[in-house]
C-alpha cells in the first residue's frame, strides 16, 4: 500500500508578495513504524481507530512552517496519518479513521488551523472506457456502447495522498492584499 516516502520532504510554497519566491513553506516529513516485524501484513484485523493494535504499519508525520526569514515553527510533530483505505474488512469505517486524523487547535495547532495528511479519494473524473477501442460513453453507437452507456468515474474510490492545510488567510497574506500564490 502506498504511503508517504520516509526519505522525501513534501513542500507547499506560499508567495504573498508577488515575487514568485516562497514567503512561507509548509513541509511534511514522515517516518514509518512496524509494530510486529514477524509478519508481512499491513494489519492483522480490522482497523477501527488510530490506536488499534491490529494496525501493523503506522506512519507518523511532522509538519513545519518556515518563513522567508528562516524562522521554523513545528506545527505538528509525530502525528499519525490515517491507515490506507484497504477495503471494508480492513478499514470498515474509513470515514471515521479519516476524521480522527484531522488535527486542529486541540492538537496544538494555532487557532483556526487544521491539518490532514493521508489518503483521499482521487478528485478527478475519468471514464477509462475510452481505452476500449476509443469508446465514449454517453454517445450513440458505434462511438458509445449499446448498453451501460452512462459515464462512470473510473477513479472513484481510488486514492491519492494529500497534504491539506486549512489556515486563516491572515496567517499567510502580506499586508491588506488577500491574494496569494501557492504551489508544491
XYZ file of N, CA, C and O in Angstrom:
736
model
N 0.835 -1.180 0.000
C 0.000 0.000 0.000
C 0.880 1.244 0.000
O 1.930 1.266 0.632
N 0.449 2.257 -0.700
C 1.238 3.482 -0.808
C 1.190 4.276 0.482
O 0.211 4.240 1.224
N 2.240 4.992 0.733
C 2.318 5.852 1.916
C 3.224 7.028 1.566
O 3.742 7.119 0.461
N 3.420 7.912 2.531
C 4.393 8.989 2.335
C 5.777 8.347 2.269
O 6.062 7.380 2.967
N 6.652 8.894 1.469
C 8.017 8.390 1.363
C 8.818 8.956 2.538
O 8.980 10.171 2.657
N 9.313 8.068 3.376
C 10.052 8.497 4.572
C 11.377 9.176 4.249
O 11.988 9.781 5.121
N 11.837 9.084 3.010
C 13.097 9.731 2.635
C 12.862 11.037 1.875
O 13.822 11.668 1.438
N 11.616 11.434 1.715
C 11.291 12.650 0.957
C 10.709 13.727 1.873
O 10.190 13.431 2.952
N 10.835 14.964 1.428
C 10.163 16.085 2.079
C 9.123 16.610 1.101
O 9.414 16.781 -0.081
N 7.917 16.848 1.589
C 6.820 17.352 0.758
C 6.571 18.803 1.143
O 6.271 19.090 2.299
N 6.705 19.712 0.185
C 6.589 21.143 0.456
C 5.378 21.754 -0.226
O 5.050 21.403 -1.361
N 4.764 22.696 0.466
C 3.762 23.596 -0.107
C 4.322 25.000 0.073
O 4.654 25.411 1.191
N 4.448 25.730 -1.040
C 5.043 27.056 -1.023
C 3.955 28.113 -1.158
O 3.028 27.966 -1.953
N 4.098 29.201 -0.403
C 3.162 30.324 -0.458
C 3.948 31.594 -0.747
O 4.885 31.930 -0.029
N 3.558 32.278 -1.825
C 4.130 33.589 -2.159
C 3.049 34.617 -1.855
O 1.957 34.547 -2.412
N 3.340 35.554 -0.970
C 2.318 36.541 -0.613
C 2.697 37.970 -0.995
O 2.025 38.917 -0.595
N 3.775 38.126 -1.783
C 4.125 39.480 -2.207
C 4.371 39.593 -3.713
O 4.883 40.599 -4.204
N 4.030 38.552 -4.462
C 4.071 38.618 -5.913
C 5.434 38.518 -6.556
O 5.573 38.784 -7.740
N 6.469 38.072 -5.804
C 7.805 37.989 -6.400
C 8.151 36.581 -6.896
O 9.277 36.324 -7.305
N 7.193 35.685 -6.868
C 7.369 34.303 -7.337
C 8.420 33.533 -6.530
O 9.005 32.579 -7.025
N 8.646 33.951 -5.288
C 9.513 33.232 -4.363
C 8.699 32.929 -3.104
O 7.870 33.734 -2.678
N 8.987 31.800 -2.510
C 8.232 31.377 -1.332
C 8.487 32.301 -0.142
O 9.622 32.554 0.227
N 7.400 32.791 0.432
C 7.476 33.566 1.674
C 7.183 32.681 2.879
O 7.641 32.959 3.984
N 6.392 31.633 2.652
C 6.080 30.648 3.689
C 6.160 29.274 3.035
O 5.645 29.072 1.935
N 6.823 28.335 3.703
C 6.907 26.962 3.207
C 6.413 26.015 4.286
O 6.896 26.058 5.422
N 5.443 25.190 3.925
C 4.966 24.125 4.803
C 5.623 22.835 4.332
O 5.578 22.506 3.151
N 6.256 22.098 5.253
C 6.975 20.873 4.894
C 6.473 19.700 5.722
O 6.366 19.792 6.946
N 6.190 18.599 5.023
C 5.811 17.352 5.677
C 6.975 16.383 5.567
O 7.546 16.192 4.489
N 7.349 15.782 6.694
C 8.301 14.677 6.726
C 7.616 13.531 7.456
O 6.687 13.758 8.245
N 8.037 12.300 7.181
C 7.341 11.164 7.786
C 8.322 10.084 8.227
O 9.490 10.065 7.825
N 7.806 9.200 9.050
C 8.553 8.009 9.460
C 7.550 6.889 9.667
O 6.426 7.109 10.156
N 7.931 5.686 9.283
C 7.056 4.519 9.406
C 7.532 3.641 10.547
O 8.734 3.527 10.798
N 6.575 3.016 11.217
C 6.878 2.139 12.345
C 6.138 0.824 12.145
O 4.925 0.811 11.936
N 6.894 -0.268 12.195
C 6.305 -1.604 12.107
C 6.169 -2.129 13.526
O 7.162 -2.293 14.240
N 4.934 -2.386 13.948
C 4.692 -2.857 15.311
C 5.175 -4.286 15.501
O 5.777 -4.616 16.519
N 4.909 -5.151 14.540
C 5.285 -6.560 14.640
C 6.100 -6.951 13.414
O 5.534 -7.252 12.361
N 7.425 -6.979 13.537
C 8.267 -7.310 12.385
C 8.195 -8.789 11.982
O 8.769 -9.185 10.988
N 7.477 -9.600 12.758
C 7.363 -11.032 12.462
C 6.244 -11.346 11.475
O 5.968 -12.521 11.227
N 5.588 -10.315 10.954
C 4.576 -10.534 9.934
C 4.768 -9.526 8.808
O 5.251 -8.426 9.044
N 4.390 -9.925 7.608
C 4.457 -9.026 6.462
C 3.156 -8.244 6.304
O 3.055 -7.368 5.458
N 2.158 -8.545 7.130
C 0.835 -7.950 6.972
C 0.812 -6.479 7.398
O 1.423 -6.095 8.389
N 0.079 -5.689 6.629
C -0.144 -4.280 6.965
C -0.996 -4.180 8.225
O -0.795 -3.317 9.062
N -1.968 -5.068 8.335
C -2.833 -5.138 9.515
C -3.202 -6.601 9.728
O -3.234 -7.393 8.793
N -3.485 -6.947 10.983
C -3.813 -8.335 11.328
C -5.289 -8.519 11.646
O -5.703 -9.606 12.025
N -6.059 -7.485 11.493
C -7.506 -7.496 11.716
C -8.052 -6.144 11.329
O -7.314 -5.291 10.812
N -9.338 -5.921 11.566
C -9.924 -4.626 11.210
C -9.275 -3.480 11.995
O -8.987 -3.613 13.181
N -9.034 -2.358 11.309
C -8.512 -1.156 11.953
C -9.712 -0.264 12.244
O -10.334 0.269 11.332
N -10.036 -0.121 13.530
C -11.236 0.614 13.924
C -10.960 2.020 14.440
O -11.867 2.825 14.546
N -9.699 2.292 14.813
C -9.321 3.631 15.262
C -7.810 3.755 15.133
O -7.122 2.775 14.872
N -7.299 4.952 15.319
C -5.865 5.179 15.121
C -4.996 4.474 16.157
O -3.805 4.284 15.933
N -5.576 4.056 17.284
C -4.812 3.353 18.318
C -4.943 1.831 18.201
O -4.399 1.103 19.025
N -5.621 1.353 17.183
C -5.903 -0.077 17.038
C -4.609 -0.882 16.924
O -3.742 -0.595 16.104
N -4.474 -1.920 17.756
C -3.272 -2.758 17.752
C -3.227 -3.706 16.554
O -2.189 -4.318 16.301
N -4.320 -3.851 15.810
C -4.318 -4.669 14.592
C -3.593 -3.970 13.439
O -3.259 -4.594 12.443
N -3.361 -2.686 13.569
C -2.685 -1.906 12.536
C -1.184 -2.072 12.742
O -0.609 -1.582 13.719
N -0.507 -2.747 11.821
C 0.896 -3.115 11.998
C 1.886 -2.094 11.440
O 2.980 -1.952 11.960
N 1.533 -1.406 10.355
C 2.466 -0.470 9.728
C 1.895 0.944 9.802
O 1.119 1.361 8.952
N 2.274 1.651 10.854
C 1.775 3.010 11.065
C 2.769 4.020 10.527
O 3.969 3.767 10.496
N 2.226 5.149 10.110
C 3.102 6.216 9.624
C 2.810 7.492 10.408
O 1.658 7.891 10.561
N 3.881 8.095 10.899
C 3.809 9.340 11.647
C 4.379 10.455 10.792
O 5.304 10.236 10.019
N 3.842 11.641 10.940
C 4.362 12.757 10.154
C 4.500 14.007 11.010
O 3.876 14.153 12.053
N 5.367 14.896 10.531
C 5.611 16.191 11.152
C 5.427 17.252 10.072
O 5.852 17.055 8.939
N 4.779 18.362 10.436
C 4.600 19.478 9.510
C 5.220 20.714 10.146
O 4.920 21.058 11.287
N 6.106 21.361 9.377
C 6.724 22.603 9.830
C 6.293 23.752 8.920
O 5.863 23.536 7.785
N 6.427 24.949 9.462
C 6.157 26.180 8.716
C 7.426 27.012 8.785
O 7.924 27.301 9.874
N 7.977 27.379 7.617
C 9.192 28.186 7.576
C 8.913 29.480 6.835
O 8.352 29.476 5.744
N 9.318 30.586 7.436
C 9.144 31.890 6.794
C 10.356 32.194 5.916
O 11.403 31.559 6.043
N 10.203 33.182 5.050
C 11.293 33.606 4.162
C 12.534 34.011 4.957
O 13.664 33.820 4.524
N 12.326 34.529 6.168
C 13.447 34.945 7.014
C 14.160 33.758 7.660
O 15.197 33.932 8.295
N 13.600 32.540 7.514
C 14.255 31.356 8.058
C 13.714 30.867 9.378
O 14.202 29.865 9.903
N 12.711 31.545 9.947
C 12.121 31.088 11.204
C 11.290 29.831 10.948
O 10.429 29.819 10.067
N 11.569 28.772 11.706
C 10.872 27.494 11.534
C 10.009 27.226 12.759
O 10.484 27.301 13.893
N 8.739 26.910 12.512
C 7.806 26.546 13.569
C 7.297 25.139 13.299
O 6.851 24.834 12.186
N 7.371 24.272 14.298
C 6.798 22.934 14.172
C 5.307 23.061 14.473
O 4.919 23.409 15.590
N 4.477 22.812 13.468
C 3.032 22.906 13.654
C 2.468 21.620 14.249
O 1.654 21.657 15.163
N 2.902 20.493 13.727
C 2.512 19.168 14.242
C 3.765 18.310 14.298
O 4.581 18.355 13.378
N 3.896 17.522 15.345
C 5.058 16.636 15.458
C 4.595 15.216 15.742
O 3.826 14.982 16.679
N 5.059 14.291 14.914
C 4.809 12.865 15.115
C 3.335 12.523 15.290
O 2.961 11.804 16.206
N 2.508 13.025 14.389
C 1.078 12.702 14.395
C 0.824 11.553 13.435
O 1.466 11.436 12.390
N -0.128 10.713 13.773
C -0.454 9.569 12.929
C -1.220 10.001 11.686
O -2.196 10.746 11.774
N -0.761 9.526 10.545
C -1.561 9.625 9.326
C -2.585 8.489 9.408
O -2.334 7.471 10.060
N -3.727 8.624 8.778
C -4.677 7.510 8.818
C -4.116 6.333 8.035
O -3.237 6.504 7.180
N -4.620 5.129 8.308
C -4.168 3.994 7.502
C -4.661 4.156 6.062
O -5.529 4.980 5.783
N -4.097 3.365 5.172
C -4.598 3.391 3.805
C -5.988 2.749 3.787
O -6.313 1.917 4.627
N -6.798 3.170 2.849
C -8.168 2.677 2.728
C -8.142 1.357 1.954
O -8.304 1.323 0.744
N -7.950 0.266 2.677
C -7.742 -1.040 2.069
C -9.047 -1.630 1.554
O -9.122 -2.155 0.459
N -10.080 -1.560 2.355
C -11.363 -2.151 1.993
C -12.199 -2.354 3.237
O -11.748 -2.117 4.355
N -13.420 -2.811 3.045
C -14.381 -2.860 4.154
C -14.020 -3.840 5.259
O -14.489 -3.697 6.382
N -13.179 -4.832 4.988
C -12.774 -5.746 6.054
C -11.640 -5.153 6.895
O -11.643 -5.271 8.109
N -10.669 -4.532 6.260
C -9.523 -3.973 6.979
C -9.814 -2.598 7.563
O -9.355 -2.276 8.656
N -10.547 -1.768 6.838
C -10.898 -0.421 7.305
C -12.411 -0.253 7.152
O -12.880 0.431 6.240
N -13.186 -0.894 8.062
C -14.639 -0.927 7.905
C -15.320 0.437 7.963
O -16.380 0.618 7.377
N -14.722 1.405 8.646
C -15.303 2.748 8.694
C -14.187 3.743 8.417
O -13.705 4.434 9.314
N -13.784 3.799 7.141
C -12.649 4.653 6.795
C -12.938 6.122 7.061
O -12.050 6.865 7.466
N -14.180 6.544 6.890
C -14.520 7.949 7.134
C -14.211 8.337 8.583
O -13.733 9.440 8.851
N -14.469 7.440 9.520
C -14.171 7.723 10.931
C -12.660 7.811 11.156
O -12.184 8.672 11.900
N -11.889 6.918 10.510
C -10.425 6.959 10.637
C -9.876 8.252 10.058
O -9.001 8.887 10.638
N -10.418 8.640 8.912
C -10.008 9.887 8.264
C -10.320 11.084 9.163
O -9.484 11.963 9.359
N -11.505 11.091 9.762
C -11.903 12.178 10.655
C -11.041 12.252 11.899
O -10.717 13.337 12.391
N -10.639 11.093 12.401
C -9.787 11.035 13.591
C -8.402 11.615 13.310
O -7.705 12.045 14.219
N -8.002 11.625 12.033
C -6.665 12.090 11.651
C -6.659 13.537 11.164
O -5.677 13.980 10.574
N -7.726 14.277 11.406
C -7.737 15.714 11.113
C -7.351 16.424 12.401
O -8.058 16.327 13.408
N -6.227 17.104 12.375
C -5.711 17.748 13.581
C -6.036 19.232 13.573
O -6.071 19.874 12.528
N -6.292 19.788 14.791
C -6.678 21.194 14.917
C -6.069 21.795 16.174
O -5.112 21.246 16.721
N -6.635 22.890 16.649
C -6.061 23.587 17.807
C -6.040 22.709 19.059
O -5.184 22.905 19.919
N -6.929 21.732 19.156
C -6.889 20.837 20.325
C -5.649 19.939 20.294
O -5.302 19.323 21.290
N -4.985 19.885 19.143
C -3.748 19.117 19.000
C -2.514 20.008 19.007
O -1.426 19.572 18.654
N -2.694 21.280 19.378
C -1.579 22.202 19.486
C -1.393 23.134 18.299
O -0.472 23.948 18.304
N -2.240 23.027 17.282
C -2.136 23.939 16.137
C -2.628 25.327 16.529
O -3.479 25.462 17.409
N -2.128 26.364 15.866
C -2.653 27.705 16.111
C -4.159 27.758 15.817
O -4.670 26.985 14.996
N -4.852 28.669 16.471
C -6.301 28.806 16.312
C -6.666 28.965 14.843
O -6.019 29.694 14.102
N -7.690 28.246 14.431
C -8.196 28.347 13.068
C -7.506 27.439 12.068
O -7.903 27.376 10.908
N -6.470 26.724 12.483
C -5.759 25.829 11.563
C -6.233 24.389 11.725
O -6.563 23.958 12.818
N -6.237 23.668 10.603
C -6.472 22.228 10.588
C -5.490 21.629 9.591
O -5.184 22.240 8.565
N -5.006 20.427 9.912
C -4.095 19.728 9.006
C -4.524 18.274 8.898
O -4.833 17.626 9.895
N -4.526 17.788 7.664
C -4.753 16.369 7.374
C -3.686 15.936 6.380
O -3.430 16.637 5.398
N -3.087 14.782 6.611
C -2.109 14.221 5.677
C -2.385 12.727 5.555
O -2.195 11.981 6.509
N -2.880 12.332 4.410
C -3.181 10.918 4.210
C -3.943 10.702 2.923
O -4.035 11.586 2.080
N -4.499 9.512 2.809
C -5.224 9.158 1.599
C -6.544 9.897 1.499
O -7.245 10.083 2.489
N -6.855 10.312 0.294
C -8.160 10.890 -0.010
C -8.625 10.314 -1.341
O -7.827 9.789 -2.119
N -9.911 10.404 -1.588
C -10.462 9.922 -2.856
C -9.919 10.778 -3.987
O -9.874 12.007 -3.888
N -9.490 10.146 -5.066
C -8.963 10.885 -6.212
C -9.999 11.891 -6.696
O -11.142 11.540 -6.938
N -9.632 13.169 -6.840
C -10.616 14.196 -7.162
C -10.979 14.285 -8.643
O -11.893 15.012 -9.003
N -10.285 13.547 -9.497
C -10.527 13.685 -10.932
C -11.577 12.692 -11.416
O -11.661 11.580 -10.926
N -12.359 13.096 -12.398
C -13.356 12.240 -13.019
C -12.824 11.807 -14.374
O -12.516 12.635 -15.222
N -12.672 10.502 -14.543
C -12.227 9.954 -15.815
C -13.010 8.675 -16.074
O -13.092 7.806 -15.202
N -13.592 8.562 -17.243
C -14.237 7.319 -17.655
C -13.226 6.577 -18.525
O -13.009 6.930 -19.681
N -12.588 5.578 -17.956
C -11.488 4.902 -18.635
C -11.932 3.986 -19.777
O -11.093 3.374 -20.432
N -13.222 3.912 -20.051
C -13.681 3.100 -21.171
C -13.215 3.665 -22.507
O -13.338 3.007 -23.529
N -12.676 4.866 -22.504
C -12.135 5.425 -23.730
C -11.053 4.506 -24.305
O -10.806 4.486 -25.506
N -10.436 3.683 -23.452
C -9.400 2.764 -23.905
C -9.972 1.472 -24.484
O -9.240 0.627 -24.956
N -11.299 1.299 -24.438
C -11.956 0.148 -25.045
C -12.292 0.507 -26.491
O -13.410 0.869 -26.822
N -11.293 0.460 -27.361
C -11.419 0.818 -28.772
C -12.016 2.209 -28.951
O -12.903 2.441 -29.759
N -11.507 3.154 -28.142
C -11.919 4.562 -28.202
C -13.419 4.747 -28.011
O -14.072 5.497 -28.720
N -13.958 4.042 -27.038
C -15.382 4.133 -26.722
C -15.642 5.357 -25.855
O -14.914 5.621 -24.902
N -16.656 6.117 -26.193
C -17.066 7.284 -25.411
C -18.479 7.055 -24.903
O -19.450 7.134 -25.656
N -18.597 6.716 -23.632
C -19.937 6.510 -23.059
C -20.731 7.792 -23.186
O -20.188 8.890 -23.158
N -22.020 7.639 -23.288
C -22.904 8.779 -23.433
C -23.118 9.156 -24.888
O -23.947 10.011 -25.188
N -22.377 8.522 -25.792
C -22.532 8.756 -27.220
C -23.283 7.578 -27.840
O -23.242 6.461 -27.333
N -23.928 7.827 -28.943
C -24.645 6.752 -29.632
C -23.639 5.785 -30.257
O -22.533 6.181 -30.623
N -24.022 4.475 -30.371
C -23.137 3.535 -31.063
C -22.920 4.003 -32.498
O -23.766 4.693 -33.039
N -21.810 3.765 -33.102
C -20.743 2.856 -32.696
C -19.701 3.512 -31.797
O -18.795 2.849 -31.328
N -19.792 4.844 -31.558
C -18.815 5.510 -30.689
C -19.053 5.110 -29.237
O -18.122 4.863 -28.490
N -20.321 5.023 -28.830
C -20.663 4.626 -27.464
C -21.113 3.184 -27.407
O -21.118 2.475 -28.414
N -21.504 2.736 -26.244
C -21.980 1.373 -26.041
C -23.463 1.274 -26.358
O -24.205 2.266 -26.258
N -23.922 0.045 -26.671
C -25.357 -0.204 -26.821
C -26.020 -0.233 -25.448
O -27.120 0.262 -25.270
N -25.352 -0.841 -24.473
C -25.867 -0.938 -23.098
C -24.830 -0.323 -22.165
O -23.672 -0.141 -22.533
N -25.235 -0.014 -20.941
C -24.334 0.578 -19.941
C -23.592 1.773 -20.549
O -22.377 1.852 -20.493
N -24.338 2.681 -21.106
C -23.761 3.801 -21.832
C -23.651 5.069 -20.983
O -23.381 6.124 -21.498
N -23.866 4.961 -19.660
C -23.746 6.121 -18.780
C -22.302 6.276 -18.337
O -21.612 5.296 -18.049
N -21.831 7.498 -18.273
C -20.450 7.765 -17.856
C -20.203 7.262 -16.441
O -21.057 7.377 -15.569
N -19.031 6.692 -16.217
C -18.648 6.140 -14.915
C -17.314 6.761 -14.517
O -16.385 6.813 -15.326
N -17.220 7.201 -13.264
C -15.953 7.718 -12.756
C -15.065 6.531 -12.419
O -15.192 5.928 -11.354
N -14.166 6.188 -13.305
C -13.308 5.020 -13.117
C -12.283 5.213 -12.007
O -11.648 4.253 -11.579
N -12.087 6.431 -11.530
C -11.142 6.701 -10.446
C -11.820 6.772 -9.081
O -11.148 6.880 -8.060
N -13.150 6.718 -9.058
C -13.881 6.810 -7.795
C -13.464 5.683 -6.855
O -13.414 4.520 -7.248
N -13.157 6.036 -5.631
C -12.744 5.050 -4.650
C -11.251 4.769 -4.666
O -10.744 4.098 -3.782
N -10.540 5.262 -5.692
C -9.088 5.131 -5.703
C -8.508 6.327 -4.959
O -9.132 7.374 -4.866
N -7.327 6.153 -4.468
C -6.811 7.128 -3.525
C -5.520 7.786 -3.985
O -4.732 7.202 -4.707
N -5.342 9.013 -3.527
C -4.108 9.762 -3.676
C -3.718 10.250 -2.286
O -4.557 10.326 -1.396
N -2.461 10.536 -2.090
C -2.046 11.107 -0.813
C -2.131 12.624 -0.897
O -1.693 13.220 -1.883
N -2.705 13.222 0.125
C -2.916 14.669 0.140
C -2.407 15.251 1.446
O -2.607 14.683 2.511
N -1.747 16.396 1.331
C -1.414 17.221 2.490
C -2.349 18.419 2.415
O -2.260 19.210 1.475
N -3.249 18.506 3.359
C -4.261 19.558 3.358
C -4.042 20.442 4.577
O -4.060 19.961 5.711
N -3.816 21.722 4.329
C -3.596 22.683 5.409
C -4.665 23.759 5.285
O -4.723 24.465 4.283
N -5.497 23.853 6.296
C -6.502 24.917 6.359
C -6.001 25.938 7.358
O -5.686 25.594 8.497
N -5.897 27.179 6.911
C -5.362 28.216 7.785
C -6.092 29.529 7.532
O -6.539 29.779 6.411
N -6.225 30.364 8.537
C -6.820 31.681 8.297
C -5.969 32.465 7.295
O -4.739 32.394 7.324
N -6.602 33.196 6.405
C -5.885 33.969 5.382
C -4.924 34.970 6.032
O -3.860 35.249 5.494
N -5.271 35.444 7.227
C -4.405 36.411 7.905
C -3.030 35.812 8.226
O -2.054 36.542 8.378
N -2.937 34.490 8.300
C -1.665 33.839 8.623
C -0.724 33.802 7.422
O 0.493 33.711 7.592
N -1.262 33.860 6.215
C -0.415 33.711 5.035
C -0.356 34.943 4.139
O 0.497 35.032 3.273
N -1.232 35.916 4.347
C -1.213 37.099 3.474
C -0.184 38.122 3.965
O 0.261 38.081 5.099
N 0.167 39.032 3.086
C 1.069 40.127 3.426
C 0.276 41.419 3.362
O -0.337 41.721 2.345
N 0.252 42.168 4.434
C -0.479 43.440 4.452
C -1.967 43.245 4.243
O -2.555 42.277 4.719
N -2.580 44.158 3.490
C -4.019 44.099 3.277
C -4.405 43.293 2.043
O -5.580 43.039 1.824
N -3.434 42.893 1.230
C -3.721 42.161 -0.002
C -3.979 40.692 0.313
O -3.068 39.982 0.747
N -5.202 40.186 0.087
C -5.504 38.804 0.421
C -5.106 37.804 -0.671
O -5.353 36.616 -0.551
N -4.469 38.271 -1.751
C -4.103 37.376 -2.851
C -2.764 36.704 -2.548
O -1.788 37.356 -2.172
N -2.747 35.384 -2.727
C -1.506 34.619 -2.522
C -1.312 33.679 -3.709
O -2.255 33.348 -4.417
N -0.083 33.248 -3.913
C 0.232 32.214 -4.884
C 0.660 30.980 -4.135
O 1.385 31.065 -3.148
N 0.202 29.801 -4.577
C 0.513 28.555 -3.886
C 0.950 27.513 -4.909
O 0.326 27.379 -5.963
N 2.034 26.795 -4.619
C 2.459 25.671 -5.453
C 3.149 24.650 -4.572
O 3.459 24.905 -3.420
N 3.351 23.464 -5.122
C 4.030 22.422 -4.349
C 4.944 21.616 -5.236
O 4.922 21.736 -6.445
